[in-house]
Tab-separated table of C-alpha atoms in Angstrom:
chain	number	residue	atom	x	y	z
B	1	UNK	CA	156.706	39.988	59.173
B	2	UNK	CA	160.272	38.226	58.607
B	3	UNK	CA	160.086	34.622	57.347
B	4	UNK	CA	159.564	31.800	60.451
B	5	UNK	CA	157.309	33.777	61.931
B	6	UNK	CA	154.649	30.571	61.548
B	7	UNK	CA	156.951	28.651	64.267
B	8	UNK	CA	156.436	31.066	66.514
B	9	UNK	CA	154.397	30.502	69.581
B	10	UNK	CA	152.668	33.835	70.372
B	11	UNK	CA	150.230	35.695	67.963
B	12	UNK	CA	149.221	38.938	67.822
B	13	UNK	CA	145.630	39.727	66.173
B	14	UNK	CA	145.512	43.095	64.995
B	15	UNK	CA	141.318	44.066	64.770
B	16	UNK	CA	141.485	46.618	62.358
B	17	UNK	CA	139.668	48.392	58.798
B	18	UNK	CA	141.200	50.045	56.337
B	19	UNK	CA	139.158	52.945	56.970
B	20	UNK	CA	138.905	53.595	60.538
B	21	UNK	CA	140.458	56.316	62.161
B	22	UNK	CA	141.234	55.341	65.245
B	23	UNK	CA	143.233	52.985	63.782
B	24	UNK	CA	144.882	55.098	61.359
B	25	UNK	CA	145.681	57.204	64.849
B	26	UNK	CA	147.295	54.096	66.049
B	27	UNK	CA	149.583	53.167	62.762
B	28	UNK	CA	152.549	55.350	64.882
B	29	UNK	CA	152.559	52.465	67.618
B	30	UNK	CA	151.579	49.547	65.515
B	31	UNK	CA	154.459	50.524	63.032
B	32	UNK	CA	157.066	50.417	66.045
B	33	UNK	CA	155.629	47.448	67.561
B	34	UNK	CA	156.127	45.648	64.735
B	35	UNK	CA	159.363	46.461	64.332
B	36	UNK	CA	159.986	45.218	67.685
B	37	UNK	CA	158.098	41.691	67.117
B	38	UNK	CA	159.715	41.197	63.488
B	39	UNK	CA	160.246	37.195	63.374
B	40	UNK	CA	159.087	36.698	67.032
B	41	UNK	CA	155.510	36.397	66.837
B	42	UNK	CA	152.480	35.744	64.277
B	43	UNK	CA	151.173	39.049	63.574
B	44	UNK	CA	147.380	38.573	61.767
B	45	UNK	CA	145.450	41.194	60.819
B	46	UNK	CA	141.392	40.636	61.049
B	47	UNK	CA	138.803	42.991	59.127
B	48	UNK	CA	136.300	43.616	61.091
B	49	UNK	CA	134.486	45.165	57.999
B	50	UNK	CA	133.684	48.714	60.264
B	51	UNK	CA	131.310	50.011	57.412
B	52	UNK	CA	129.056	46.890	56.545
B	53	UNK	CA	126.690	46.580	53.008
B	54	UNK	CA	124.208	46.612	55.517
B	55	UNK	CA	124.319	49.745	56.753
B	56	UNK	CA	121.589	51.971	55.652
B	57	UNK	CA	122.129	55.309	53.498
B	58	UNK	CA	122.382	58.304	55.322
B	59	UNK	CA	118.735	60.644	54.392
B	60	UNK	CA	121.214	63.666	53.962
B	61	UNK	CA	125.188	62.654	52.418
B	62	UNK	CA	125.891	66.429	52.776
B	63	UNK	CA	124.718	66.393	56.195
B	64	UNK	CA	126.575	63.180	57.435
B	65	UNK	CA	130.002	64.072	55.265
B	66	UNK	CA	130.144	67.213	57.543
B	67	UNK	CA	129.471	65.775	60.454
B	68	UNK	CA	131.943	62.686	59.704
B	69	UNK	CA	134.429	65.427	58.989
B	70	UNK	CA	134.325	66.840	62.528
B	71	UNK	CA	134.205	63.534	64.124
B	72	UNK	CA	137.735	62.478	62.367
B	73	UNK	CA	139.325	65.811	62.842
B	74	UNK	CA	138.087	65.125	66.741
B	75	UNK	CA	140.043	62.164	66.892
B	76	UNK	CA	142.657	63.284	64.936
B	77	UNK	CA	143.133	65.916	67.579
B	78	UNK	CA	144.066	63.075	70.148
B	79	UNK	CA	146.040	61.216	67.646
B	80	UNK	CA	148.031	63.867	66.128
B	81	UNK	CA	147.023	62.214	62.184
B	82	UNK	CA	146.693	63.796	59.479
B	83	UNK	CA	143.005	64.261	57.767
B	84	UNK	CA	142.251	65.261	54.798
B	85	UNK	CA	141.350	69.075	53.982
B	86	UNK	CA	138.586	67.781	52.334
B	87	UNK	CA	136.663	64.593	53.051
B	88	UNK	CA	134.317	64.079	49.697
B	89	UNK	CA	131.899	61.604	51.665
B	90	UNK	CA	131.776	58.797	54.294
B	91	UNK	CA	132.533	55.600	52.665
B	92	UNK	CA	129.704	53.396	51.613
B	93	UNK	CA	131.191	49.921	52.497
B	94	UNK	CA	134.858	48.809	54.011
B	95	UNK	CA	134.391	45.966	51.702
B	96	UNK	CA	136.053	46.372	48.769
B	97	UNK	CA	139.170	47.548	50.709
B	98	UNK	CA	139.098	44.780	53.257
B	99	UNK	CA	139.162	42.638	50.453
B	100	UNK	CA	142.034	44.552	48.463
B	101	UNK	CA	144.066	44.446	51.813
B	102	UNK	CA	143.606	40.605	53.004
B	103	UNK	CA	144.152	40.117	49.320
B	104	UNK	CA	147.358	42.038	49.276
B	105	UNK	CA	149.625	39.517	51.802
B	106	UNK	CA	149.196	36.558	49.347
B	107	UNK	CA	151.701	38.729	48.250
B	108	UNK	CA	153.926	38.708	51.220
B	109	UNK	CA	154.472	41.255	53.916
B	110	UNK	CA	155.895	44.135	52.738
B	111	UNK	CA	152.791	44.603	49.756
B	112	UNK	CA	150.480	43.830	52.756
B	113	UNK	CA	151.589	46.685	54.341
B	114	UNK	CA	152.021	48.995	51.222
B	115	UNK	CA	148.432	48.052	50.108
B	116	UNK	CA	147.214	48.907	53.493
B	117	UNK	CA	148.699	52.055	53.840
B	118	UNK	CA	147.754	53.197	50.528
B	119	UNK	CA	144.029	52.373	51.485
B	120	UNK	CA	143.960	54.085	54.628
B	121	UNK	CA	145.886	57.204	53.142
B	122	UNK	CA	142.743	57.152	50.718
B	123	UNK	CA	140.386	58.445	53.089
B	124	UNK	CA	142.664	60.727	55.581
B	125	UNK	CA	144.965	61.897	53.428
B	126	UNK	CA	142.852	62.373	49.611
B	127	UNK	CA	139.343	62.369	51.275
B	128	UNK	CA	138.102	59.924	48.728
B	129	UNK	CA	137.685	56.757	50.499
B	130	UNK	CA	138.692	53.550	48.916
B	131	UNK	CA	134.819	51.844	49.167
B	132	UNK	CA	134.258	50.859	45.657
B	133	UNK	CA	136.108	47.227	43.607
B	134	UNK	CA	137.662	49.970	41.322
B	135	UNK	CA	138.819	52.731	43.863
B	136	UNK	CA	140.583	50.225	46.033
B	137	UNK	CA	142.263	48.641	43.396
B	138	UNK	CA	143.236	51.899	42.110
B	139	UNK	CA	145.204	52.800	45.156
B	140	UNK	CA	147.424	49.960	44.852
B	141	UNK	CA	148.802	50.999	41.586
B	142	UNK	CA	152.292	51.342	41.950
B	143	UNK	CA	153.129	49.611	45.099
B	144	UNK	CA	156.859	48.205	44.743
B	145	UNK	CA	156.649	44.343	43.860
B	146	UNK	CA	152.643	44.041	43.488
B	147	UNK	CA	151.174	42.320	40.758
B	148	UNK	CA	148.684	44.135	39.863
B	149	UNK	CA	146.515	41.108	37.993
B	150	UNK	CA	146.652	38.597	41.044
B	151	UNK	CA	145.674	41.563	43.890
B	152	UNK	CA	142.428	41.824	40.910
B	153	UNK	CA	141.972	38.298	40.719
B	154	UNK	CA	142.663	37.119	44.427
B	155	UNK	CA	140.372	40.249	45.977
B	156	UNK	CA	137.498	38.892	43.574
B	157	UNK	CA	137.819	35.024	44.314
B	158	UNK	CA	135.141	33.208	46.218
B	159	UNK	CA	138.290	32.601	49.333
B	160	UNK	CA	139.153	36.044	49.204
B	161	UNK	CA	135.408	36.902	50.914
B	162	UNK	CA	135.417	33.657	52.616
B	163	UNK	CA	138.421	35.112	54.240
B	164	UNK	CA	136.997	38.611	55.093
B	165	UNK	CA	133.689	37.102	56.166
B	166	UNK	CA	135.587	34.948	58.566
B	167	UNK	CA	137.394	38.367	59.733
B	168	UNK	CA	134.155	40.141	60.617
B	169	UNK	CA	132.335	37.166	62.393
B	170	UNK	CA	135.862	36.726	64.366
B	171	UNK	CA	135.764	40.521	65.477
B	172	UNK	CA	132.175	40.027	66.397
B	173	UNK	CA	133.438	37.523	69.113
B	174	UNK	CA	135.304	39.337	71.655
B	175	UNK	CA	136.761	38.347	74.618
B	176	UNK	CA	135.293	39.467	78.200
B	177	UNK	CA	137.972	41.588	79.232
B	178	UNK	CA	137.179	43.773	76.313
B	179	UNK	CA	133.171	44.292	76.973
B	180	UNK	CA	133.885	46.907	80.473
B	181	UNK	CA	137.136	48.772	79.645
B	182	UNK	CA	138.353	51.703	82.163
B	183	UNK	CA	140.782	53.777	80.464
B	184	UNK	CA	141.865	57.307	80.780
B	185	UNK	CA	142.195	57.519	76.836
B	186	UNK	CA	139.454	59.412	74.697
B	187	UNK	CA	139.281	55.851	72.983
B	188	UNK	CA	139.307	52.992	75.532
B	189	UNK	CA	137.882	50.418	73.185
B	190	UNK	CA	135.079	48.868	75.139
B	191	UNK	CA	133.567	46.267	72.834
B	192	UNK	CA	130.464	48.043	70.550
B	193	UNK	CA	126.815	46.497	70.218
B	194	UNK	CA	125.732	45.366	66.713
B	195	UNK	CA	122.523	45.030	65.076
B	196	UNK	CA	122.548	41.526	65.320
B	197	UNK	CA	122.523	42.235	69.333
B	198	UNK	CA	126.139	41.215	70.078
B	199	UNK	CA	129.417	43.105	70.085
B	200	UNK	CA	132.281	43.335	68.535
B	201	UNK	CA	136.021	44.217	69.039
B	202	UNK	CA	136.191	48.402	69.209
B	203	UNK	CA	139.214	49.256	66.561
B	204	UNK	CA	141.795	48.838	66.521
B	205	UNK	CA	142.164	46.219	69.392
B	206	UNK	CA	145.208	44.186	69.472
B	207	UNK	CA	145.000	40.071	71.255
B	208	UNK	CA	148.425	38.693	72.069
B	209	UNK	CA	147.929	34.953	72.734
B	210	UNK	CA	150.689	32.916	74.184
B	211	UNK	CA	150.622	29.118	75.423
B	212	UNK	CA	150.647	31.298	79.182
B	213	UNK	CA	147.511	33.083	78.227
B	214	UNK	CA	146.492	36.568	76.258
B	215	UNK	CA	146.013	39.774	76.606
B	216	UNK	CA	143.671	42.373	75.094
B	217	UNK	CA	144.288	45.802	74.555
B	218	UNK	CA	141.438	47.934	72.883
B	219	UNK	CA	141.288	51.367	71.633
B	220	UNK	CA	143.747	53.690	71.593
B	221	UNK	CA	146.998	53.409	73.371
B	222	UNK	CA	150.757	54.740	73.645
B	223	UNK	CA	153.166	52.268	73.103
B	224	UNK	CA	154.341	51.812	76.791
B	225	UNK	CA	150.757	50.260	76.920
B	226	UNK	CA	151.160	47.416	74.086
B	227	UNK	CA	155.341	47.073	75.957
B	228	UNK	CA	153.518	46.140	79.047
B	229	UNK	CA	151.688	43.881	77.395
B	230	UNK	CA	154.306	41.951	76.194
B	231	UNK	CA	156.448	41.910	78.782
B	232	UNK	CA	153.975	40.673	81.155
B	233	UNK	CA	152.988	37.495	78.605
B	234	UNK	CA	155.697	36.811	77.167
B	235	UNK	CA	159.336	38.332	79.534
B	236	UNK	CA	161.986	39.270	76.984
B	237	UNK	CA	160.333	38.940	73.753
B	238	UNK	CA	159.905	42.831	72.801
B	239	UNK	CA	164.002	43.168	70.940
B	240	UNK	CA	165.791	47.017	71.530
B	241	UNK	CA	166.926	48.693	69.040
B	242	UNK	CA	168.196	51.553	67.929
B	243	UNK	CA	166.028	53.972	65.811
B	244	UNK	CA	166.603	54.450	62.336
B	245	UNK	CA	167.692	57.252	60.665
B	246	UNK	CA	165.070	59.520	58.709
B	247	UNK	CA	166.275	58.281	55.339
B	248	UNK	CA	166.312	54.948	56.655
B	249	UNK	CA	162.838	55.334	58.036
B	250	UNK	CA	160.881	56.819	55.140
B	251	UNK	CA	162.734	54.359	52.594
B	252	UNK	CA	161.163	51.273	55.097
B	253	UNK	CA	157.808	52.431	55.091
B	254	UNK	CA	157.336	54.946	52.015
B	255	UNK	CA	155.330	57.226	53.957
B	256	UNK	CA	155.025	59.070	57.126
B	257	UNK	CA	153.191	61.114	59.412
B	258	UNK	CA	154.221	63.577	61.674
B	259	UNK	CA	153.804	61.549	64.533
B	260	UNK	CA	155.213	58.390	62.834
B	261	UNK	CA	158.737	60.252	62.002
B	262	UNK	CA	158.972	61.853	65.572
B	263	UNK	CA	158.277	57.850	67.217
B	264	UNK	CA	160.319	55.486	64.060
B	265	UNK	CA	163.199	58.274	62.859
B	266	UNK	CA	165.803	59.993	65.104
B	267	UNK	CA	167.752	62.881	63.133
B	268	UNK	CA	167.155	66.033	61.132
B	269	UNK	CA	164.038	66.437	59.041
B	270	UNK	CA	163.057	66.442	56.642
B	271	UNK	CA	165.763	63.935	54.771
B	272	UNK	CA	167.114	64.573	51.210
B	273	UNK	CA	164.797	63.938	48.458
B	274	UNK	CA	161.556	63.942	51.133
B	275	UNK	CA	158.447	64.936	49.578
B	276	UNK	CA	155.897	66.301	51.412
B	277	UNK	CA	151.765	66.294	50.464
B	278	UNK	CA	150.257	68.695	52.634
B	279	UNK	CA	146.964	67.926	54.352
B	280	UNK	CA	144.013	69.474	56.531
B	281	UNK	CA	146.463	69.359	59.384
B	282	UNK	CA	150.392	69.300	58.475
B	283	UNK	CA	152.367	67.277	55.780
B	284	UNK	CA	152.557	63.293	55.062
B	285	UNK	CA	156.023	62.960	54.238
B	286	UNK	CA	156.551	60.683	51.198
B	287	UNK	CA	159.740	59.082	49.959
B	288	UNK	CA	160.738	60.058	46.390
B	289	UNK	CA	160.170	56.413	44.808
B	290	UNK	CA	156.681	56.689	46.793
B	291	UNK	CA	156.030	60.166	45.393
B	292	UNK	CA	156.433	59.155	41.927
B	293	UNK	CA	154.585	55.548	42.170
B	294	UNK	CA	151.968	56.355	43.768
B	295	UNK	CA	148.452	58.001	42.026
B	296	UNK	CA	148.750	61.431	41.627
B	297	UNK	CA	145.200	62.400	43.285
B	298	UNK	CA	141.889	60.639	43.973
B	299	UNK	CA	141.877	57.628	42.369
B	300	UNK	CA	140.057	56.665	38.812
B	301	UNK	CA	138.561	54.048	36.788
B	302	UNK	CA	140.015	50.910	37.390
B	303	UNK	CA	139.277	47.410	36.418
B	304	UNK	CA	136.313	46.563	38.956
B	305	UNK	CA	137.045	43.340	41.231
């Protein structure tokens, strides 16, 4: 977000992981949302760490991969995201990217999202999750403006997992609205049990809190959904504008889905110089800079965190 955001009133908490795909089938809305907040609210993103070091290994990878595979391509046909033509397992731990992410805005707001994107695009667009130190550092390589030896050092510090920890145990303390949702949408969020016999927030689930009160929106919504929102907290704080054009629109964010150009971008498609990387399901467009920073493929040895 713009500078002056911290004086702002009204927060948004965004409930999220790197590698979830519900909300990589939300990143359309979020993205425009955004836009619309820039420099009026506090807009904090919490990992709630979806695929924990706790978790124990599947008995059969193949078996689970395939199955994994189906369930994404389920959701993705809701969402309209792309996923990848291959998915080469189901990621081990959302650590290491959580930690790459949260580790990425000590950089300021445009790496954050770069770095974010990048990570999510690891799993749903390459099929090689970012879920080791030295994949998820390997997907930041290029990113306009990152330093590449602080985003190592800061995702490895003792704060860094201070940080994330705090994340997950705040996502593991949702509000009541969220813990009964009725929703006509294949993903209405209702808060999910743990192990430890609580819940936590479903993802992506979005809090706005205001001095007048909050709101909570889980799962996965349309836009006119997170507008209401808004409007009913907080009267005049969502700012009109005009879309931008598709050159604009793929320079701002470096890549886009299909859904993501039809919502940000008004104009002909694809724009000059627009590269796209096909998937299981239709094209991520990339802009050229993008195309030619980015890794080629799935990522390699890097220095581990």
């Amino acid at each position: 977000m713009s500078g002056g955001q911290e004086a702002q009133p009204v927060e948004v908490v965004e409930y999220t992981d790197p590698l979830c795909p519900w909300a990589w089938g939300s990143e359309p809305v979020f993205r425009r949302l955004r836009t619309a907040l820039d420099g009026r609210v506090r807009w904090r993103r919490a990992y709630a760490v979806l695929f924990d070091d706790e978790d124990d290994p599947a008995p059969d990878p193949a078996a689970e991969t395939a199955y994994y595979a189906g369930y994404v391509e389920r959701i993705g046909a809701h969402t309209r995201a792309p996923w990848a033509a291959r998915l080469s397992r189901v990621a081990a731990s959302s650590w290491p990217s959580s930690l790459v992410a949260a580790a990425a805005e000590l950089q300021g707001a445009d790496v954050a999202e770069r770095v974010l994107r990048r990570l999510r695009e690891t799993v749903f667009v390459l099929g090689e999750p970012a879920d080791t130190p030295e994949a998820a550092l390997a997907a930041t390589r290029g990113v306009p403006g990152l330093d590449p030896e602080r985003i190592r050092a800061d995702a490895a510090s003792p704060g860094m997992l201070e940080r994330v920890r705090a994340d997950r145990a705040e996502a593991r303390r949702p509000v009541p609205e969220v813990l009964s949702v009725h929703s006509g949408s294949p993903h209405p969020g209702t808060a999910k049990g743990t192990f430890e016999g609580g819940y936590r927030y479903a993802l992506p689930t979005l809090l706005l809190r205001a001095p007048s009160g909050y709101r909570a929106i889980p799962g996965w919504r349309p836009y006119a959904a997170y507008a209401t929102a808004v409007e009913e907290l907080c009267p005049g704080l969502l700012e009109s504008s005009a879309p931008l054009s598709p050159s604009e629109a793929l320079e701002r964010h470096g890549s886009l889905t299909e859904p993501e150009r039809h919502l940000l971008a008004e104009g002909a498609w694809p724009p000059s110089g627009a590269v796209p990387l096909q998937t299981g399901n239709g094209a991520l467009w990339l802009h050229p800079d993008e195309a030619s920073a980015r890794p080629a493929g799935p990522p390699g040895p890097a220095a581990a965190l």
